[in-house]
């Protein structure tokens, strides 16, 4: 399957949450926090709403897929593809983007509520 995500976009609110988490944890890079947020959301067994609409003009951060995923991009591709299969949707460009956006948004919101320090972040990772 040709993997077709090009850009990862985060809303201004998500940017603000990540900015606070960067300050609280000392983790300097958006992509590292975004990866953790995505994985945190994927690891939860709650149903995710992939059809929630986001105002397309309110994006505050944009990064390429490779900046988001880094050297382990294949792992993230497989996680997204597997999530599409679990949701019983075709892993095409539209659906991959919807699943990615939904999990990023969910993960950022959840982490923002739980991570007030680097210690909190480490506890979640354990």
Coordinates of C-alpha atoms in Angstrom, one line a residue:
X1 CA 0.0 0.0 0.0
X2 CA 1.2 3.5 -0.9
X3 CA 1.3 5.5 2.3
X4 CA 0.0 9.0 1.5
X5 CA 0.3 11.3 4.5
X6 CA 2.3 14.4 3.6
X7 CA 1.6 17.0 6.3
X8 CA 0.6 16.9 9.9
X9 CA -1.4 20.0 11.1
X10 CA -2.2 21.0 14.6
X11 CA -4.7 23.6 15.6
X12 CA -3.9 26.8 17.5
X13 CA -5.4 25.3 20.6
X14 CA -3.3 22.2 20.2
X15 CA -0.2 24.4 19.7
X16 CA -1.0 26.2 22.9
X17 CA -1.3 22.9 24.8
X18 CA 2.0 21.7 23.3
X19 CA 3.7 25.0 24.2
X20 CA 2.6 24.6 27.8
X21 CA 3.8 21.0 27.9
X22 CA 7.2 22.0 26.3
X23 CA 7.6 24.5 29.1
X24 CA 6.5 22.1 31.8
X25 CA 8.7 19.2 30.7
X26 CA 11.7 20.8 29.0
X27 CA 11.0 18.8 25.9
X28 CA 11.9 21.2 23.1
X29 CA 10.4 19.7 20.0
X30 CA 6.8 19.7 18.8
X31 CA 7.2 16.4 17.0
X32 CA 8.4 14.5 20.0
X33 CA 5.4 15.6 22.0
X34 CA 3.1 15.0 19.1
X35 CA 4.4 11.4 18.7
X36 CA 3.7 10.8 22.4
X37 CA 0.3 12.3 22.1
X38 CA -0.6 10.1 19.1
X39 CA 0.7 6.9 20.8
X40 CA -1.0 7.8 24.0
X41 CA -4.3 8.1 22.2
X42 CA -3.8 5.0 20.1
X43 CA -3.0 3.0 23.3
X44 CA -6.4 3.9 24.8
X45 CA -9.3 1.6 24.1
X46 CA -11.9 4.3 23.9
X47 CA -13.8 4.9 20.7
X48 CA -12.4 7.9 18.8
X49 CA -14.5 10.2 16.7
X50 CA -12.7 10.5 13.3
X51 CA -15.4 12.7 11.8
X52 CA -15.1 15.7 14.1
X53 CA -14.6 18.7 11.9
X54 CA -11.8 21.2 12.4
X55 CA -11.7 24.7 11.0
X56 CA -9.1 24.4 8.3
X57 CA -7.9 28.0 8.8
X58 CA -7.0 27.6 12.4
X59 CA -3.9 25.5 12.1
X60 CA -1.0 26.7 14.3
X61 CA 1.6 24.1 13.5
X62 CA 2.4 22.3 10.4
X63 CA 5.1 19.6 10.0
X64 CA 5.9 17.1 7.3
X65 CA 5.1 13.5 7.9
X66 CA 8.8 12.6 8.1
X67 CA 9.4 15.3 10.8
X68 CA 6.5 14.0 12.8
X69 CA 7.4 10.3 12.4
X70 CA 11.2 10.5 12.2
X71 CA 13.4 7.4 11.7
X72 CA 10.6 5.1 13.0
X73 CA 8.1 6.3 10.4
X74 CA 7.2 2.7 9.4
X75 CA 6.0 2.0 13.0
X76 CA 3.7 5.0 12.8
X77 CA 2.5 4.0 9.3
X78 CA 1.6 0.6 10.6
X79 CA -0.1 2.0 13.7
X80 CA -2.3 4.2 11.5
X81 CA -3.1 1.4 9.0
X82 CA -3.9 -1.0 11.8
X83 CA -6.2 1.6 13.4
X84 CA -8.1 2.0 10.1
X85 CA -8.6 -1.7 10.0
X86 CA -9.8 -1.8 13.6
X87 CA -12.3 1.0 12.7
X88 CA -13.3 -1.0 9.6
X89 CA -12.4 1.8 7.2
X90 CA -10.2 1.7 4.2
X91 CA -6.7 3.0 4.9
X92 CA -6.7 5.6 2.1
X93 CA -5.4 9.2 2.2
X94 CA -8.6 10.7 3.5
X95 CA -9.1 8.1 6.2
X96 CA -5.5 8.1 7.3
X97 CA -5.6 11.9 7.7
X98 CA -8.9 11.7 9.7
X99 CA -7.5 9.0 12.0
X100 CA -4.2 10.8 12.5
X101 CA -6.0 14.1 13.3
X102 CA -8.4 12.5 15.7
X103 CA -5.7 10.7 17.6
X104 CA -3.4 13.7 17.7
X105 CA -6.1 15.9 19.0
X106 CA -7.3 13.4 21.5
X107 CA -3.8 12.6 22.7
X108 CA -2.8 16.2 23.0
X109 CA -5.9 17.1 25.1
X110 CA -5.4 14.0 27.3
X111 CA -1.6 14.6 27.9
X112 CA -2.2 18.3 28.5
X113 CA -4.5 17.4 31.4
X114 CA -2.1 15.0 32.9
X115 CA 1.4 16.3 32.2
X116 CA 2.4 19.2 34.5
X117 CA 6.1 18.2 34.8
X118 CA 8.7 15.9 33.3
X119 CA 8.1 13.5 36.1
X120 CA 4.4 13.3 35.1
X121 CA 5.5 12.5 31.6
X122 CA 7.9 9.8 32.7
X123 CA 5.2 8.2 34.9
X124 CA 2.9 8.0 31.9
X125 CA 5.7 6.3 29.9
X126 CA 6.3 3.7 32.5

